[in-house]
Structure formats: C-alpha cells, structure tokens
Amino acid sequence: MLIRRSFIFVVCCSLPLFALRAADDAPAGKKEKPAPTEAADPGITFDWVHVDGPYIAMTFDDGPSAKLTPKLLDLLAQHHIKATFFLIGQNAAENPELVAREAREGHEVANHSWSHPNLAKMSEDGVRGQLRKTDDAIKNGMGKSPTLMRPPYGSITPHQKKWIHQEFGYKVVLWDVDPLDWRRPGPSAVCNRIAKNTRAGSIILAHDIHPGTIEAMPCVFKELEAKGFKFVTVSELIAMQTPIPPKPSPSPKSSPTAKSSGSPKSQPATSISPTPTAQQ
Ligand SMILES: [Zn+2]
C-alpha cells in the first residue's frame, strides 16, 4: 500500500510540481499572500477568502486513504472541526464508505480529479472524463454531487476554469497556506509552517495520505485554536466572504458619503459587491 502510494506520489506529484511551481502553486511554504486580483473570474476561483472574523478552512487532498483517513476523521471529531476533503476519484471509488463517513460527519467532500493528472495539459474531453467519473464516485458515496473542485498541482487554465464552472457548477479552490507536507518534512515542521502562515480567511493545504501529516494535526489544531481561529468548510468560508475595503486613497478630499461601513458583526455577506475581489 505504501509502495503504491509512494509510486502515485512520485509519478503524479513530484515531477509536474516543480515544472508548475510558477503557476498556481503556493509560494514555497513561506510567504503566502492573497493572489493578485484577477477580474477574469471573480467568484469562481478562491485561494483565500476575505472574511470578517477568524475563520479558516483546513483542506485535505488525495484521499481517502483506508489507513489514514479514519484516524484523521477521529481527530477532527475530537476537536469538533469541519474540514474539506478533495478526493481522488479512484480512491473515492475504492472507499465509498469513507466518502460517506466524511459527509456524514459534516465535512465537505470535493473533486480532485480521477487520477491526479495535470489538467492544464489535457484535452477538454480528457478533463471532462476526469471530473465526471470523480463526481459519480463521490455521488455514489455521499448521495450528492460536490460543488467544489481543486485541480491537481493547482494547474488549470483560465478557459478550463470557465467551462468547468459552467458545466459542473464547480468553484475552483486553490490554497494560500502550503506546508509542503508531501515532502514529508516531519510533523513539527508541518505544524510550525501552518501555525505561522495561517491568517483569517486562509485555505490550508494538506494531504491525508502521508502519516506525518496526520501526526502533525493534533499540534496544528491546538496551535490554531489557541490563536482563536475557527474552522469551517471551504463552502462555508466562501459564503462568509465580505468585500475587501478599498485601500485608503491619499487624496485629501474624502467623500462624506463614503463613511466606513460599521463592521457588520458576523453577518455573512452573501451579496458581494460587483467590484472584483482579491480572490482568484
Ligand atoms: Zn493532489
């Protein structure tokens, strides 16, 4: 099992990751910042969400793993934390009971392709097949289709984002905190990287197919809870999105009508202003 996972990891994750580092992959575990505004697809792609409150989303990719995911689910339950799982379709098809358990326990389950290819290099039909089969496997496990997808390696073209959103209704979810846990740096490094880089609205990337990642989680949860963060699913985080206030302009005259909006206390902003926000 381990050998197989390692093989998948080597084949699917390592090689393209280096090639794609400049694309959507988060900057190497250090300075995660909101991506620059991309007006092309506001409301479709998210790597971070502007929220009024200490809300964050923990995400786990590449599972479910028959061996490790149940341990993670136990830990999440102990901490009353809801997470989001981006599943590989073939793993979901092999472990429908784990898909069902994830959903039953209040986690969000989402599409991470069937076999973890680089979608940006595939034909439209190839991508469609990857997403459709995975959607079916997830539906078979939890009884309904997911509403989010995450492209392997964060690799996806602007055109793909659009038609995938139109055809599947998916939002495209990336991340802003990347502990590089797939390199297996050890649980304490994973914990420190996440604790150091997480901020309100963060979407944290991790993988529930590496033992060290699962071992890191008690520390991660403790550290983030101690900082006052509250865990929600990605869809919940997106639903809490508030517009980013305009940067204070240096102009001396400020319009009297532009009075600051008194903070709308924990009121989820469901209607977003038409101004494009920083999520891409
Ligand atoms: Zn992945």
Short mmCIF file of C-alpha atoms and ligand atoms in Angstrom, two decimals:
data_model
loop_
_atom_site.label_atom_id
_atom_site.label_comp_id
_atom_site.label_asym_id
_atom_site.label_seq_id
_atom_site.Cartn_x
_atom_site.Cartn_y
_atom_site.Cartn_z
CA MET A 1 0.00 0.00 0.00
CA LEU A 2 2.71 2.37 1.00
CA ILE A 3 4.69 1.50 -2.06
CA ARG A 4 1.72 2.10 -4.23
CA ARG A 5 1.02 5.44 -2.62
CA SER A 6 4.62 6.41 -2.97
CA PHE A 7 4.51 5.47 -6.59
CA ILE A 8 1.45 7.56 -7.18
CA PHE A 9 3.10 10.35 -5.28
CA VAL A 10 6.27 10.21 -7.31
CA VAL A 11 4.58 9.89 -10.62
CA CYS A 12 1.74 12.27 -10.07
CA CYS A 13 3.01 14.81 -7.64
CA SER A 14 6.71 15.40 -7.74
CA LEU A 15 7.55 15.83 -11.36
CA PRO A 16 4.90 18.21 -12.53
CA LEU A 17 5.00 20.14 -9.31
CA PHE A 18 8.43 21.50 -9.99
CA ALA A 19 7.51 22.30 -13.54
CA LEU A 20 4.42 24.10 -12.40
CA ARG A 21 5.74 25.93 -9.44
CA ALA A 22 5.37 29.26 -11.16
CA ALA A 23 1.73 28.69 -11.92
CA ASP A 24 -0.81 28.33 -9.17
CA ASP A 25 1.28 26.51 -6.66
CA ALA A 26 1.63 28.47 -3.47
CA PRO A 27 4.96 30.10 -2.92
CA ALA A 28 7.13 27.60 -1.14
CA GLY A 29 5.60 27.40 2.28
CA LYS A 30 6.74 30.83 3.32
CA LYS A 31 5.06 33.99 2.30
CA GLU A 32 1.55 33.13 1.42
CA LYS A 33 -0.27 36.20 0.31
CA PRO A 34 -3.55 36.71 -1.43
CA ALA A 35 -3.11 36.32 -5.10
CA PRO A 36 -3.44 39.47 -7.10
CA THR A 37 -6.88 40.39 -8.25
CA GLU A 38 -7.94 38.55 -11.31
CA ALA A 39 -11.09 40.11 -12.61
CA ALA A 40 -11.48 37.37 -15.20
CA ASP A 41 -13.32 35.00 -12.92
CA PRO A 42 -14.41 36.69 -9.69
CA GLY A 43 -16.49 34.30 -7.68
CA ILE A 44 -15.17 31.19 -9.39
CA THR A 45 -11.65 30.71 -8.06
CA PHE A 46 -10.54 31.05 -4.46
CA ASP A 47 -7.16 30.67 -2.81
CA TRP A 48 -8.11 32.76 0.22
CA VAL A 49 -11.31 34.48 1.27
CA HIS A 50 -11.73 37.92 2.77
CA VAL A 51 -13.86 37.42 5.87
CA ASP A 52 -14.77 39.46 8.93
CA GLY A 53 -13.75 37.01 11.59
CA PRO A 54 -11.15 34.40 12.46
CA TYR A 55 -12.45 31.79 10.05
CA ILE A 56 -10.23 29.37 8.18
CA ALA A 57 -10.65 26.22 6.12
CA MET A 58 -8.49 23.15 6.55
CA THR A 59 -8.34 21.04 3.39
CA PHE A 60 -7.02 17.52 2.79
CA ASP A 61 -6.19 16.25 -0.67
CA ASP A 62 -5.59 12.97 -2.48
CA GLY A 63 -7.56 10.62 -0.22
CA PRO A 64 -9.46 8.90 1.01
CA SER A 65 -6.84 6.57 2.41
CA ALA A 66 -8.23 3.44 4.01
CA LYS A 67 -5.42 3.50 6.52
CA LEU A 68 -5.01 7.17 7.39
CA THR A 69 -8.29 8.96 6.71
CA PRO A 70 -10.18 7.22 9.55
CA LYS A 71 -7.50 8.41 12.00
CA LEU A 72 -7.85 11.94 10.72
CA LEU A 73 -11.63 11.79 10.97
CA ASP A 74 -11.31 10.68 14.59
CA LEU A 75 -9.04 13.63 15.34
CA LEU A 76 -11.34 16.08 13.60
CA ALA A 77 -14.28 14.75 15.59
CA GLN A 78 -12.39 15.13 18.88
CA HIS A 79 -11.76 18.78 18.05
CA HIS A 80 -15.22 19.39 16.57
CA ILE A 81 -13.53 20.60 13.41
CA LYS A 82 -15.15 20.53 10.00
CA ALA A 83 -12.72 20.15 7.11
CA THR A 84 -12.89 19.85 3.34
CA PHE A 85 -11.65 16.77 1.51
CA PHE A 86 -10.59 16.96 -2.12
CA LEU A 87 -10.81 13.36 -3.23
CA ILE A 88 -9.10 11.47 -5.99
CA GLY A 89 -11.89 9.68 -7.80
CA GLN A 90 -10.28 6.29 -7.91
CA ASN A 91 -9.68 6.42 -4.16
CA ALA A 92 -13.26 7.51 -3.61
CA ALA A 93 -14.48 4.60 -5.74
CA GLU A 94 -12.38 2.19 -3.69
CA ASN A 95 -13.55 3.62 -0.36
CA PRO A 96 -17.18 4.69 -0.72
CA GLU A 97 -17.78 4.12 2.99
CA LEU A 98 -15.13 6.70 3.82
CA VAL A 99 -16.69 9.20 1.45
CA ALA A 100 -19.98 8.59 3.20
CA ARG A 101 -18.38 8.96 6.63
CA GLU A 102 -16.71 12.24 5.68
CA ALA A 103 -20.03 13.67 4.55
CA ARG A 104 -21.98 12.20 7.46
CA GLU A 105 -19.63 13.80 9.95
CA GLY A 106 -20.20 17.24 8.48
CA HIS A 107 -17.13 17.61 6.31
CA GLU A 108 -17.23 18.90 2.78
CA VAL A 109 -16.28 16.47 0.04
CA ALA A 110 -14.98 17.78 -3.27
CA ASN A 111 -13.49 16.77 -6.61
CA HIS A 112 -9.72 16.48 -7.13
CA SER A 113 -9.84 14.55 -10.45
CA TRP A 114 -9.90 10.82 -11.07
CA SER A 115 -6.18 10.06 -11.28
CA HIS A 116 -4.37 13.30 -10.44
CA PRO A 117 -3.16 14.40 -13.88
CA ASN A 118 -2.08 17.86 -14.93
CA LEU A 119 -5.40 19.14 -16.23
CA ALA A 120 -3.87 22.16 -17.96
CA LYS A 121 -2.18 19.83 -20.42
CA MET A 122 -5.24 17.75 -21.21
CA SER A 123 -7.93 17.92 -23.82
CA GLU A 124 -11.36 19.19 -22.87
CA ASP A 125 -12.80 15.71 -23.15
CA GLY A 126 -10.00 14.27 -21.04
CA VAL A 127 -10.66 16.78 -18.27
CA ARG A 128 -14.38 16.24 -18.54
CA GLY A 129 -13.89 12.49 -18.05
CA GLN A 130 -11.62 13.02 -15.03
CA LEU A 131 -14.16 15.25 -13.34
CA ARG A 132 -17.27 13.31 -14.36
CA LYS A 133 -16.02 9.95 -13.10
CA THR A 134 -14.96 11.51 -9.82
CA ASP A 135 -18.25 13.33 -9.45
CA ASP A 136 -20.01 10.00 -9.95
CA ALA A 137 -17.81 8.22 -7.39
CA ILE A 138 -18.44 10.94 -4.82
CA LYS A 139 -22.15 10.91 -5.54
CA ASN A 140 -22.13 7.17 -5.07
CA GLY A 141 -20.50 7.61 -1.65
CA MET A 142 -22.37 10.58 -0.22
CA GLY A 143 -25.54 10.71 -2.27
CA LYS A 144 -24.96 14.02 -3.99
CA SER A 145 -22.50 15.79 -6.22
CA PRO A 146 -19.79 18.05 -4.86
CA THR A 147 -19.76 21.77 -5.62
CA LEU A 148 -16.03 22.42 -5.47
CA MET A 149 -13.01 21.15 -7.36
CA ARG A 150 -9.28 21.54 -6.88
CA PRO A 151 -7.01 20.92 -9.85
CA PRO A 152 -4.01 18.70 -9.10
CA TYR A 153 -0.89 20.86 -8.62
CA GLY A 154 -3.19 23.89 -8.82
CA SER A 155 -2.74 23.57 -12.56
CA ILE A 156 -5.66 24.76 -14.64
CA THR A 157 -6.14 27.23 -17.48
CA PRO A 158 -8.48 30.24 -17.31
CA HIS A 159 -10.53 28.71 -20.12
CA GLN A 160 -10.88 25.42 -18.21
CA LYS A 161 -12.00 27.26 -15.09
CA LYS A 162 -14.80 28.86 -17.05
CA TRP A 163 -16.21 25.84 -18.81
CA ILE A 164 -15.81 23.62 -15.75
CA HIS A 165 -17.75 26.18 -13.74
CA GLN A 166 -20.43 26.39 -16.40
CA GLU A 167 -20.71 22.66 -16.97
CA PHE A 168 -20.26 21.25 -13.47
CA GLY A 169 -21.14 24.30 -11.39
CA TYR A 170 -17.89 23.90 -9.51
CA LYS A 171 -15.97 26.65 -7.83
CA VAL A 172 -12.22 26.20 -8.21
CA VAL A 173 -10.39 26.10 -4.89
CA LEU A 174 -6.66 26.60 -4.50
CA TRP A 175 -4.90 27.49 -1.22
CA ASP A 176 -2.80 30.16 0.43
CA VAL A 177 -1.05 28.07 3.10
CA ASP A 178 1.12 25.20 1.91
CA PRO A 179 3.21 23.34 4.49
CA LEU A 180 4.74 21.16 1.73
CA ASP A 181 3.74 18.14 3.78
CA TRP A 182 4.12 15.90 0.70
CA ARG A 183 7.86 16.30 1.07
CA ARG A 184 7.46 14.66 4.47
CA PRO A 185 9.38 17.24 6.47
CA GLY A 186 8.22 15.79 9.79
CA PRO A 187 5.18 16.59 11.91
CA SER A 188 6.67 19.51 13.79
CA ALA A 189 7.72 21.29 10.58
CA VAL A 190 4.24 20.80 9.16
CA CYS A 191 2.72 22.17 12.36
CA ASN A 192 5.04 25.17 12.53
CA ARG A 193 4.56 26.12 8.90
CA ILE A 194 0.79 26.04 9.17
CA ALA A 195 0.67 27.85 12.51
CA LYS A 196 2.99 30.57 11.24
CA ASN A 197 1.32 31.28 7.92
CA THR A 198 -2.39 30.96 8.64
CA ARG A 199 -4.46 34.12 8.82
CA ALA A 200 -8.17 34.88 8.76
CA GLY A 201 -9.69 33.53 5.57
CA SER A 202 -6.86 31.09 4.87
CA ILE A 203 -7.36 27.91 2.91
CA ILE A 204 -4.78 25.45 4.22
CA LEU A 205 -3.47 22.64 2.04
CA ALA A 206 -2.54 19.24 3.49
CA HIS A 207 -2.73 15.61 2.36
CA ASP A 208 -4.35 12.78 4.28
CA ILE A 209 -2.17 10.20 2.55
CA HIS A 210 1.02 10.96 4.49
CA PRO A 211 1.42 9.59 8.02
CA GLY A 212 3.44 12.64 9.10
CA THR A 213 0.60 14.93 8.11
CA ILE A 214 -1.84 13.06 10.31
CA GLU A 215 0.70 13.07 13.15
CA ALA A 216 1.04 16.83 12.79
CA MET A 217 -2.67 17.51 13.12
CA PRO A 218 -3.06 17.44 16.93
CA CYS A 219 -0.39 20.15 17.09
CA VAL A 220 -1.90 22.07 14.16
CA PHE A 221 -5.37 22.07 15.68
CA LYS A 222 -4.08 23.06 19.11
CA GLU A 223 -1.96 25.91 17.76
CA LEU A 224 -4.67 27.30 15.53
CA GLU A 225 -7.32 27.00 18.22
CA ALA A 226 -5.00 28.80 20.65
CA LYS A 227 -4.76 31.66 18.15
CA GLY A 228 -8.54 31.90 18.12
CA PHE A 229 -9.15 30.52 14.65
CA LYS A 230 -12.44 28.83 13.88
CA PHE A 231 -12.60 26.02 11.36
CA VAL A 232 -15.25 25.95 8.67
CA THR A 233 -15.60 24.15 5.37
CA VAL A 234 -14.49 25.88 2.19
CA SER A 235 -18.06 26.49 1.06
CA GLU A 236 -18.89 27.99 4.45
CA LEU A 237 -15.82 30.21 4.21
CA ILE A 238 -16.80 31.39 0.73
CA ALA A 239 -20.32 32.13 1.96
CA MET A 240 -18.80 34.42 4.61
CA GLN A 241 -16.90 36.45 2.06
CA THR A 242 -17.02 40.19 2.56
CA PRO A 243 -15.79 42.77 0.07
CA ILE A 244 -12.27 43.97 0.56
CA PRO A 245 -12.45 47.56 1.70
CA PRO A 246 -10.92 49.94 -0.80
CA LYS A 247 -7.42 50.99 0.07
CA PRO A 248 -7.40 54.39 1.73
CA SER A 249 -6.51 56.74 -1.07
CA PRO A 250 -4.05 59.51 -0.39
CA SER A 251 -6.47 62.07 -1.83
CA PRO A 252 -7.16 64.80 0.75
CA LYS A 253 -10.86 65.02 -0.01
CA SER A 254 -12.83 62.10 1.12
CA SER A 255 -16.41 61.96 0.15
CA PRO A 256 -18.83 62.32 3.05
CA THR A 257 -20.90 59.52 1.65
CA ALA A 258 -18.00 57.14 1.90
CA LYS A 259 -18.45 56.65 5.59
CA SER A 260 -16.98 53.46 6.79
CA SER A 261 -19.36 50.62 6.98
CA GLY A 262 -19.58 49.77 10.63
CA SER A 263 -18.38 46.23 10.86
CA PRO A 264 -21.32 44.00 10.11
CA LYS A 265 -20.75 41.78 13.05
CA SER A 266 -20.53 38.20 11.99
CA GLN A 267 -23.05 38.82 9.31
CA PRO A 268 -22.18 36.69 6.35
CA ALA A 269 -22.06 38.78 3.23
CA THR A 270 -24.00 36.80 0.78
CA SER A 271 -24.26 39.53 -1.76
CA ILE A 272 -20.89 40.54 -2.96
CA SER A 273 -20.31 43.92 -4.45
CA PRO A 274 -19.68 43.85 -8.16
CA THR A 275 -16.17 45.11 -7.53
CA PRO A 276 -13.80 42.26 -8.17
CA THR A 277 -12.22 41.00 -5.00
CA ALA A 278 -8.79 39.65 -4.48
CA GLN A 279 -9.69 36.01 -4.71
CA GLN A 280 -8.67 34.41 -7.87
ZN ZN B 1 -3.34 16.35 -5.09
#
